[in-house]
Amino acid sequence: MSAGSRLMRAVRVTEFGAPSVLRLRADVAVPQPGNRQVLIRVHACGVNPVETYIRAGTYARKPPLPYTPGTDIAGVVETVGEGVTTVKAGDRVFTTATESGGYAEYAVAADQCVHKLPDALHFSQGAAMGVPYFTAYRALVHKARAKAGETVLIHGASGGVGVAACQLSRALGLKVLGTAGTPEGLKLALSNGAHLAFNHREEGYTDRIMEATQGGGIDVIVEMLSNVNLSADLQMLALGGRVMIVGCRGSVEINPRDTMAKESSIMGVALFFATPEENEECAALLYAGMEAGWLRPVVGSQYPLAEAAQAHHDIIQCAGAAGKTVLIM
């Protein structure tokens, strides 16, 4: 990708490691869009937990160094490359991926990853759309094949993916149970689609979840911290239940007999493998939700671009999630 003559501020990573490796530079060339690419003036960029794993060098896929993190940007189209017909200069947009990195004042994205942002949503909300909502939809629809009338447990319902999963599950006609670790998180889950919410820091909360199902169990669990919860998840499932692994921060021991007892299944969810057709399907439903008003991204902590390292620290170390963490340009 050729560099333009203009310079911008951007966070650059030159080595893998602690949050301190995120360094703000003011001498980064503004990228130029190639064929089927869009240059966006970034107003906000979401921060996802996976970006902390990549930065630390512990994720399976490592970008070549140096790089700029960030996939979920929201802003205004500056210019478009050849062959782009879906958006034009001046359009408000959000993305599900970038080519050049979103922790920057400008970013280039492939046109298939750029989606229009309705005027009813501000840019911080747009930055909370990409990975959380597309991941939640992939987990619920493409992988779990959840059906109206089934019961879903959003195990970690107050973070970015959790809030998205609550809203989508309610819209899809599911009975929605959610967990969170703080009173604020419980209120957030309930106000975004959960019928019932449980504090996963309290002793015996899984028993109360089972009581809420009259002992029948959960059909689908969307799991944000599988290295802690997976064994308990398997015991809460209904016959034929499915656990969707969205988040994991380490290894876990399970008894495979728990899967045999319910003929249950465990499936990993990775947005990276979604096909263009699957993403188009998801985008159509999400846009309808934005227009209808039931899709309302919840923004949590906001940081200036210069505090990206603090955002990376806090998103992992915080006592309890409360919406999507966002960087403001």
mmCIF file of C-alpha atoms in Angstrom:
data_model
loop_
_atom_site.group_PDB
_atom_site.id
_atom_site.type_symbol
_atom_site.label_atom_id
_atom_site.label_comp_id
_atom_site.label_asym_id
_atom_site.label_seq_id
_atom_site.Cartn_x
_atom_site.Cartn_y
_atom_site.Cartn_z
ATOM 1 C CA MET A 1 0.000 0.000 0.000
ATOM 2 C CA SER A 2 1.577 3.259 -1.104
ATOM 3 C CA ALA A 3 1.965 6.097 1.366
ATOM 4 C CA GLY A 4 0.416 9.512 0.881
ATOM 5 C CA SER A 5 2.183 12.818 1.447
ATOM 6 C CA ARG A 6 0.084 13.656 4.507
ATOM 7 C CA LEU A 7 1.017 12.504 7.981
ATOM 8 C CA MET A 8 -1.250 11.344 10.788
ATOM 9 C CA ARG A 9 -1.183 10.163 14.367
ATOM 10 C CA ALA A 10 -1.348 6.394 14.795
ATOM 11 C CA VAL A 11 -0.494 3.772 17.401
ATOM 12 C CA ARG A 12 2.346 1.542 16.257
ATOM 13 C CA VAL A 13 3.566 -1.790 17.647
ATOM 14 C CA THR A 14 7.206 -2.629 16.886
ATOM 15 C CA GLU A 15 7.524 -5.595 19.265
ATOM 16 C CA PHE A 16 5.114 -7.962 21.007
ATOM 17 C CA GLY A 17 4.707 -7.516 24.731
ATOM 18 C CA ALA A 18 2.943 -5.599 27.498
ATOM 19 C CA PRO A 19 0.516 -2.717 26.821
ATOM 20 C CA SER A 20 3.490 -0.338 26.914
ATOM 21 C CA VAL A 21 4.520 -1.524 23.423
ATOM 22 C CA LEU A 22 1.578 0.486 22.070
ATOM 23 C CA ARG A 23 3.257 3.766 21.100
ATOM 24 C CA LEU A 24 1.579 6.809 19.604
ATOM 25 C CA ARG A 25 3.439 8.259 16.611
ATOM 26 C CA ALA A 26 2.704 11.529 14.846
ATOM 27 C CA ASP A 27 4.771 10.842 11.716
ATOM 28 C CA VAL A 28 2.823 7.981 10.129
ATOM 29 C CA ALA A 29 1.881 8.408 6.469
ATOM 30 C CA VAL A 30 -1.811 8.516 5.685
ATOM 31 C CA PRO A 31 -2.539 5.308 3.723
ATOM 32 C CA GLN A 32 -4.014 5.488 0.244
ATOM 33 C CA PRO A 33 -6.893 3.234 -0.902
ATOM 34 C CA GLY A 34 -6.183 0.688 -3.582
ATOM 35 C CA ASN A 35 -8.630 -1.177 -5.776
ATOM 36 C CA ARG A 36 -11.889 -1.951 -3.918
ATOM 37 C CA GLN A 37 -10.615 -0.107 -0.822
ATOM 38 C CA VAL A 38 -11.940 2.837 1.173
ATOM 39 C CA LEU A 39 -10.011 5.542 3.061
ATOM 40 C CA ILE A 40 -11.874 6.550 6.222
ATOM 41 C CA ARG A 41 -11.310 9.521 8.533
ATOM 42 C CA VAL A 42 -11.555 7.727 11.871
ATOM 43 C CA HIS A 43 -13.666 9.286 14.625
ATOM 44 C CA ALA A 44 -13.694 6.285 16.993
ATOM 45 C CA CYS A 45 -12.210 2.789 17.156
ATOM 46 C CA GLY A 46 -13.391 -0.096 19.295
ATOM 47 C CA VAL A 47 -10.956 -2.075 21.428
ATOM 48 C CA ASN A 48 -11.442 -5.848 21.468
ATOM 49 C CA PRO A 49 -9.894 -8.312 23.956
ATOM 50 C CA VAL A 50 -8.382 -10.295 21.074
ATOM 51 C CA GLU A 51 -6.266 -7.246 20.217
ATOM 52 C CA THR A 52 -4.557 -7.554 23.599
ATOM 53 C CA TYR A 53 -3.674 -11.198 22.897
ATOM 54 C CA ILE A 54 -2.266 -10.271 19.478
ATOM 55 C CA ARG A 55 -0.245 -7.411 20.979
ATOM 56 C CA ALA A 56 1.141 -9.757 23.646
ATOM 57 C CA GLY A 57 2.205 -12.255 20.976
ATOM 58 C CA THR A 58 0.122 -15.068 22.477
ATOM 59 C CA TYR A 59 -2.508 -15.298 19.729
ATOM 60 C CA ALA A 60 -2.355 -17.959 17.023
ATOM 61 C CA ARG A 61 -2.086 -15.373 14.246
ATOM 62 C CA LYS A 62 0.571 -12.685 14.559
ATOM 63 C CA PRO A 63 0.744 -9.711 12.190
ATOM 64 C CA PRO A 64 4.102 -8.747 10.753
ATOM 65 C CA LEU A 65 5.856 -6.004 12.702
ATOM 66 C CA PRO A 66 5.453 -3.082 12.847
ATOM 67 C CA TYR A 67 1.668 -2.801 12.748
ATOM 68 C CA THR A 68 -1.260 -0.661 13.902
ATOM 69 C CA PRO A 69 -3.998 -2.541 15.801
ATOM 70 C CA GLY A 70 -7.721 -2.068 15.380
ATOM 71 C CA THR A 71 -10.544 -3.407 13.237
ATOM 72 C CA ASP A 72 -13.753 -1.711 14.437
ATOM 73 C CA ILE A 73 -13.659 1.883 13.281
ATOM 74 C CA ALA A 74 -16.398 4.409 12.704
ATOM 75 C CA GLY A 75 -15.955 7.610 10.762
ATOM 76 C CA VAL A 76 -16.489 9.366 7.457
ATOM 77 C CA VAL A 77 -15.361 8.198 4.026
ATOM 78 C CA GLU A 78 -12.525 10.428 2.824
ATOM 79 C CA THR A 79 -12.037 8.873 -0.598
ATOM 80 C CA VAL A 80 -12.537 5.544 -2.367
ATOM 81 C CA GLY A 81 -10.380 3.427 -4.625
ATOM 82 C CA GLU A 82 -11.232 2.115 -8.047
ATOM 83 C CA GLY A 83 -14.186 -0.247 -8.209
ATOM 84 C CA VAL A 84 -15.925 0.897 -5.012
ATOM 85 C CA THR A 85 -19.653 1.434 -5.561
ATOM 86 C CA THR A 86 -21.244 0.786 -2.156
ATOM 87 C CA VAL A 87 -20.040 3.963 -0.399
ATOM 88 C CA LYS A 88 -18.821 7.416 -1.423
ATOM 89 C CA ALA A 89 -16.906 10.344 0.072
ATOM 90 C CA GLY A 90 -18.839 11.902 2.954
ATOM 91 C CA ASP A 91 -20.721 8.741 3.974
ATOM 92 C CA ARG A 92 -20.835 7.843 7.670
ATOM 93 C CA VAL A 93 -19.578 4.242 8.021
ATOM 94 C CA PHE A 94 -18.345 1.536 10.349
ATOM 95 C CA THR A 95 -16.077 -1.429 9.615
ATOM 96 C CA THR A 96 -15.571 -5.051 10.603
ATOM 97 C CA ALA A 97 -11.903 -5.090 9.567
ATOM 98 C CA THR A 98 -9.193 -2.743 8.299
ATOM 99 C CA GLU A 99 -6.164 -3.144 6.094
ATOM 100 C CA SER A 100 -3.987 -0.523 7.791
ATOM 101 C CA GLY A 101 -5.189 -0.603 11.429
ATOM 102 C CA GLY A 102 -7.846 1.394 13.247
ATOM 103 C CA TYR A 103 -5.895 2.979 16.114
ATOM 104 C CA ALA A 104 -5.188 5.918 13.812
ATOM 105 C CA GLU A 105 -6.645 9.125 12.447
ATOM 106 C CA TYR A 106 -7.121 7.537 9.025
ATOM 107 C CA ALA A 107 -7.537 3.906 8.005
ATOM 108 C CA VAL A 108 -8.011 1.915 4.829
ATOM 109 C CA ALA A 109 -10.540 -0.935 4.695
ATOM 110 C CA ALA A 110 -11.696 -3.322 1.983
ATOM 111 C CA ASP A 111 -15.061 -2.211 0.624
ATOM 112 C CA GLN A 112 -16.745 -5.465 1.673
ATOM 113 C CA CYS A 113 -15.846 -4.650 5.296
ATOM 114 C CA VAL A 114 -17.335 -1.140 5.194
ATOM 115 C CA HIS A 115 -20.978 -0.606 6.155
ATOM 116 C CA LYS A 116 -23.121 2.515 6.342
ATOM 117 C CA LEU A 117 -23.802 3.932 9.796
ATOM 118 C CA PRO A 118 -27.303 5.359 10.305
ATOM 119 C CA ASP A 119 -27.535 8.955 11.508
ATOM 120 C CA ALA A 120 -29.315 7.756 14.669
ATOM 121 C CA LEU A 121 -26.067 6.226 15.983
ATOM 122 C CA HIS A 122 -23.055 8.288 17.000
ATOM 123 C CA PHE A 123 -19.518 7.312 16.011
ATOM 124 C CA SER A 124 -18.696 5.718 19.374
ATOM 125 C CA GLN A 125 -21.656 3.391 18.895
ATOM 126 C CA GLY A 126 -20.489 2.671 15.367
ATOM 127 C CA ALA A 127 -17.120 1.632 16.781
ATOM 128 C CA ALA A 128 -18.958 -0.833 19.039
ATOM 129 C CA MET A 129 -20.633 -2.563 16.090
ATOM 130 C CA GLY A 130 -18.082 -4.561 14.097
ATOM 131 C CA VAL A 131 -16.526 -7.525 15.873
ATOM 132 C CA PRO A 132 -19.073 -7.717 18.762
ATOM 133 C CA TYR A 133 -22.247 -7.846 16.665
ATOM 134 C CA PHE A 134 -20.867 -9.887 13.791
ATOM 135 C CA THR A 135 -19.376 -12.367 16.291
ATOM 136 C CA ALA A 136 -22.618 -12.605 18.264
ATOM 137 C CA TYR A 137 -24.617 -13.221 15.090
ATOM 138 C CA ARG A 138 -22.135 -15.837 13.882
ATOM 139 C CA ALA A 139 -22.273 -17.627 17.237
ATOM 140 C CA LEU A 140 -26.071 -17.627 17.511
ATOM 141 C CA VAL A 141 -27.157 -18.114 13.898
ATOM 142 C CA HIS A 142 -24.399 -19.570 11.760
ATOM 143 C CA LYS A 143 -22.888 -21.891 14.370
ATOM 144 C CA ALA A 144 -25.440 -22.644 17.112
ATOM 145 C CA ARG A 145 -28.380 -22.409 14.686
ATOM 146 C CA ALA A 146 -30.489 -21.085 17.548
ATOM 147 C CA LYS A 147 -34.242 -21.203 17.030
ATOM 148 C CA ALA A 148 -37.021 -19.028 18.402
ATOM 149 C CA GLY A 149 -38.313 -20.499 21.660
ATOM 150 C CA GLU A 150 -34.952 -21.946 22.722
ATOM 151 C CA THR A 151 -33.168 -20.784 25.864
ATOM 152 C CA VAL A 152 -29.796 -19.067 25.543
ATOM 153 C CA LEU A 153 -27.313 -18.205 28.279
ATOM 154 C CA ILE A 154 -24.984 -15.301 27.530
ATOM 155 C CA HIS A 155 -22.140 -16.175 29.918
ATOM 156 C CA GLY A 156 -20.630 -12.701 30.225
ATOM 157 C CA ALA A 157 -23.498 -10.496 29.076
ATOM 158 C CA SER A 158 -22.227 -7.023 29.942
ATOM 159 C CA GLY A 159 -19.261 -6.673 27.562
ATOM 160 C CA GLY A 160 -19.306 -5.746 23.887
ATOM 161 C CA VAL A 161 -20.120 -9.210 22.515
ATOM 162 C CA GLY A 162 -22.374 -9.953 25.495
ATOM 163 C CA VAL A 163 -24.599 -6.918 24.989
ATOM 164 C CA ALA A 164 -24.763 -7.648 21.256
ATOM 165 C CA ALA A 165 -25.713 -11.282 21.942
ATOM 166 C CA CYS A 166 -28.461 -10.200 24.364
ATOM 167 C CA GLN A 167 -30.004 -7.806 21.849
ATOM 168 C CA LEU A 168 -29.790 -10.275 18.966
ATOM 169 C CA SER A 169 -31.098 -13.198 21.036
ATOM 170 C CA ARG A 170 -34.137 -11.218 22.145
ATOM 171 C CA ALA A 171 -34.829 -10.130 18.558
ATOM 172 C CA LEU A 172 -34.568 -13.753 17.400
ATOM 173 C CA GLY A 173 -37.240 -14.867 19.845
ATOM 174 C CA LEU A 174 -35.045 -16.707 22.342
ATOM 175 C CA LYS A 175 -35.480 -16.815 26.119
ATOM 176 C CA VAL A 176 -32.412 -14.864 27.192
ATOM 177 C CA LEU A 177 -30.470 -15.470 30.403
ATOM 178 C CA GLY A 178 -27.341 -13.450 31.081
ATOM 179 C CA THR A 179 -24.539 -13.282 33.624
ATOM 180 C CA ALA A 180 -22.346 -10.424 34.803
ATOM 181 C CA GLY A 181 -19.989 -9.778 37.709
ATOM 182 C CA THR A 182 -21.226 -6.423 38.979
ATOM 183 C CA PRO A 183 -24.612 -4.807 39.777
ATOM 184 C CA GLU A 184 -24.004 -2.390 36.902
ATOM 185 C CA GLY A 185 -23.367 -5.301 34.548
ATOM 186 C CA LEU A 186 -26.547 -7.076 35.643
ATOM 187 C CA LYS A 187 -28.614 -3.950 34.974
ATOM 188 C CA LEU A 188 -26.935 -3.589 31.590
ATOM 189 C CA ALA A 189 -27.824 -7.159 30.602
ATOM 190 C CA LEU A 190 -31.447 -6.721 31.686
ATOM 191 C CA SER A 191 -31.807 -3.406 29.853
ATOM 192 C CA ASN A 192 -30.456 -4.922 26.628
ATOM 193 C CA GLY A 193 -32.646 -7.962 26.199
ATOM 194 C CA ALA A 194 -31.965 -10.445 28.979
ATOM 195 C CA HIS A 195 -35.121 -11.766 30.657
ATOM 196 C CA LEU A 196 -33.108 -12.784 33.722
ATOM 197 C CA ALA A 197 -29.590 -11.970 34.914
ATOM 198 C CA PHE A 198 -27.312 -13.756 37.395
ATOM 199 C CA ASN A 199 -24.134 -12.662 39.172
ATOM 200 C CA HIS A 200 -21.427 -15.135 38.137
ATOM 201 C CA ARG A 201 -19.317 -14.134 41.140
ATOM 202 C CA GLU A 202 -21.916 -15.479 43.577
ATOM 203 C CA GLU A 203 -21.759 -19.010 44.968
ATOM 204 C CA GLY A 204 -24.403 -21.292 43.511
ATOM 205 C CA TYR A 205 -25.382 -19.057 40.599
ATOM 206 C CA THR A 206 -25.426 -22.022 38.209
ATOM 207 C CA ASP A 207 -28.030 -23.707 40.430
ATOM 208 C CA ARG A 208 -30.217 -20.626 40.138
ATOM 209 C CA ILE A 209 -29.813 -20.687 36.370
ATOM 210 C CA MET A 210 -30.972 -24.302 36.291
ATOM 211 C CA GLU A 211 -33.939 -23.409 38.498
ATOM 212 C CA ALA A 212 -34.892 -20.716 35.995
ATOM 213 C CA THR A 213 -35.124 -23.421 33.305
ATOM 214 C CA GLN A 214 -37.227 -25.658 35.582
ATOM 215 C CA GLY A 215 -34.345 -28.110 35.409
ATOM 216 C CA GLY A 216 -34.571 -28.453 31.641
ATOM 217 C CA GLY A 217 -31.233 -26.807 31.001
ATOM 218 C CA ILE A 218 -29.866 -24.378 28.437
ATOM 219 C CA ASP A 219 -30.077 -24.951 24.688
ATOM 220 C CA VAL A 220 -27.283 -22.547 23.676
ATOM 221 C CA ILE A 221 -24.501 -20.992 25.758
ATOM 222 C CA VAL A 222 -22.447 -18.128 24.334
ATOM 223 C CA GLU A 223 -19.272 -18.368 26.416
ATOM 224 C CA MET A 224 -16.897 -15.419 26.890
ATOM 225 C CA LEU A 225 -14.468 -17.016 29.397
ATOM 226 C CA SER A 226 -14.352 -20.711 28.574
ATOM 227 C CA ASN A 227 -11.154 -21.421 30.498
ATOM 228 C CA VAL A 228 -13.126 -20.696 33.672
ATOM 229 C CA ASN A 229 -16.681 -21.726 32.813
ATOM 230 C CA LEU A 230 -16.658 -24.571 30.294
ATOM 231 C CA SER A 231 -16.973 -27.470 32.727
ATOM 232 C CA ALA A 232 -19.956 -25.849 34.457
ATOM 233 C CA ASP A 233 -21.448 -24.948 31.062
ATOM 234 C CA LEU A 234 -21.555 -28.595 30.003
ATOM 235 C CA GLN A 235 -23.479 -29.516 33.120
ATOM 236 C CA MET A 236 -26.093 -26.802 32.514
ATOM 237 C CA LEU A 237 -26.919 -27.819 28.951
ATOM 238 C CA ALA A 238 -30.193 -29.325 27.825
ATOM 239 C CA LEU A 239 -30.258 -32.460 25.663
ATOM 240 C CA GLY A 240 -28.551 -31.528 22.400
ATOM 241 C CA GLY A 241 -27.262 -28.274 23.882
ATOM 242 C CA ARG A 242 -24.444 -26.295 22.290
ATOM 243 C CA VAL A 243 -21.646 -24.219 23.817
ATOM 244 C CA MET A 244 -20.242 -21.502 21.552
ATOM 245 C CA ILE A 245 -16.690 -20.555 22.544
ATOM 246 C CA VAL A 246 -16.219 -16.841 21.915
ATOM 247 C CA GLY A 247 -13.547 -16.060 24.512
ATOM 248 C CA CYS A 248 -10.739 -17.958 26.236
ATOM 249 C CA ARG A 249 -7.710 -16.873 28.261
ATOM 250 C CA GLY A 250 -6.111 -20.232 29.031
ATOM 251 C CA SER A 251 -6.605 -23.977 29.284
ATOM 252 C CA VAL A 252 -9.366 -25.841 31.099
ATOM 253 C CA GLU A 253 -10.069 -29.410 32.198
ATOM 254 C CA ILE A 254 -13.425 -30.983 31.345
ATOM 255 C CA ASN A 255 -14.944 -34.429 31.605
ATOM 256 C CA PRO A 256 -15.890 -35.564 28.077
ATOM 257 C CA ARG A 257 -18.632 -37.732 29.615
ATOM 258 C CA ASP A 258 -20.557 -34.504 30.253
ATOM 259 C CA THR A 259 -20.918 -34.147 26.481
ATOM 260 C CA MET A 260 -22.065 -37.756 26.139
ATOM 261 C CA ALA A 261 -24.731 -37.391 28.829
ATOM 262 C CA LYS A 262 -26.555 -34.704 26.809
ATOM 263 C CA GLU A 263 -25.204 -35.398 23.320
ATOM 264 C CA SER A 264 -23.973 -31.840 23.556
ATOM 265 C CA SER A 265 -21.422 -30.049 21.430
ATOM 266 C CA ILE A 266 -18.670 -27.485 21.924
ATOM 267 C CA MET A 267 -17.841 -25.224 19.002
ATOM 268 C CA GLY A 268 -15.308 -22.446 18.582
ATOM 269 C CA VAL A 269 -16.391 -19.198 16.953
ATOM 270 C CA ALA A 270 -13.933 -17.135 14.890
ATOM 271 C CA LEU A 271 -15.209 -14.251 12.787
ATOM 272 C CA PHE A 272 -12.067 -14.569 10.661
ATOM 273 C CA PHE A 273 -13.587 -17.584 8.899
ATOM 274 C CA ALA A 274 -16.924 -15.983 7.975
ATOM 275 C CA THR A 275 -17.607 -15.978 4.231
ATOM 276 C CA PRO A 276 -18.534 -12.759 2.384
ATOM 277 C CA GLU A 277 -22.057 -14.152 1.975
ATOM 278 C CA GLU A 278 -22.366 -14.781 5.731
ATOM 279 C CA ASN A 279 -21.156 -11.269 6.492
ATOM 280 C CA GLU A 280 -23.618 -9.758 4.009
ATOM 281 C CA GLU A 281 -26.449 -11.672 5.664
ATOM 282 C CA CYS A 282 -25.374 -10.460 9.087
ATOM 283 C CA ALA A 283 -24.979 -6.854 7.906
ATOM 284 C CA ALA A 284 -28.501 -6.857 6.454
ATOM 285 C CA LEU A 285 -30.040 -7.977 9.740
ATOM 286 C CA LEU A 286 -27.963 -5.542 11.784
ATOM 287 C CA TYR A 287 -28.911 -2.609 9.572
ATOM 288 C CA ALA A 288 -32.566 -3.540 9.940
ATOM 289 C CA GLY A 289 -32.064 -3.619 13.707
ATOM 290 C CA MET A 290 -30.429 -0.201 13.688
ATOM 291 C CA GLU A 291 -33.288 1.233 11.630
ATOM 292 C CA ALA A 292 -35.955 -0.387 13.819
ATOM 293 C CA GLY A 293 -34.234 0.761 17.002
ATOM 294 C CA TRP A 294 -33.734 -2.545 18.832
ATOM 295 C CA LEU A 295 -30.034 -2.649 18.002
ATOM 296 C CA ARG A 296 -28.376 -0.140 20.324
ATOM 297 C CA PRO A 297 -24.623 -0.557 20.850
ATOM 298 C CA VAL A 298 -23.606 0.258 24.425
ATOM 299 C CA VAL A 299 -20.370 2.191 24.832
ATOM 300 C CA GLY A 300 -18.436 1.693 28.053
ATOM 301 C CA SER A 301 -15.082 3.291 28.845
ATOM 302 C CA GLN A 302 -13.751 5.807 26.323
ATOM 303 C CA TYR A 303 -10.081 6.801 25.984
ATOM 304 C CA PRO A 304 -8.192 9.269 23.825
ATOM 305 C CA LEU A 305 -5.931 7.667 21.231
ATOM 306 C CA ALA A 306 -2.873 8.535 23.327
ATOM 307 C CA GLU A 307 -4.163 6.251 26.110
ATOM 308 C CA ALA A 308 -4.461 3.077 24.025
ATOM 309 C CA ALA A 309 -2.056 1.281 26.372
ATOM 310 C CA GLN A 310 -4.270 2.088 29.361
ATOM 311 C CA ALA A 311 -7.310 0.837 27.454
ATOM 312 C CA HIS A 312 -5.526 -2.480 26.789
ATOM 313 C CA HIS A 313 -4.654 -2.813 30.468
ATOM 314 C CA ASP A 314 -8.146 -1.988 31.692
ATOM 315 C CA ILE A 315 -10.091 -4.217 29.297
ATOM 316 C CA ILE A 316 -8.313 -7.276 30.733
ATOM 317 C CA GLN A 317 -7.943 -6.207 34.366
ATOM 318 C CA CYS A 318 -11.328 -4.540 34.945
ATOM 319 C CA ALA A 319 -13.565 -5.953 37.702
ATOM 320 C CA GLY A 320 -16.507 -6.322 35.330
ATOM 321 C CA ALA A 321 -17.289 -5.362 31.742
ATOM 322 C CA ALA A 322 -19.843 -2.638 31.022
ATOM 323 C CA GLY A 323 -20.216 -2.082 27.301
ATOM 324 C CA LYS A 324 -17.640 -1.673 24.551
ATOM 325 C CA THR A 325 -14.287 0.009 25.177
ATOM 326 C CA VAL A 326 -13.657 2.713 22.576
ATOM 327 C CA LEU A 327 -10.772 4.973 21.542
ATOM 328 C CA ILE A 328 -11.737 8.513 20.505
ATOM 329 C CA MET A 329 -9.637 10.352 17.917
#
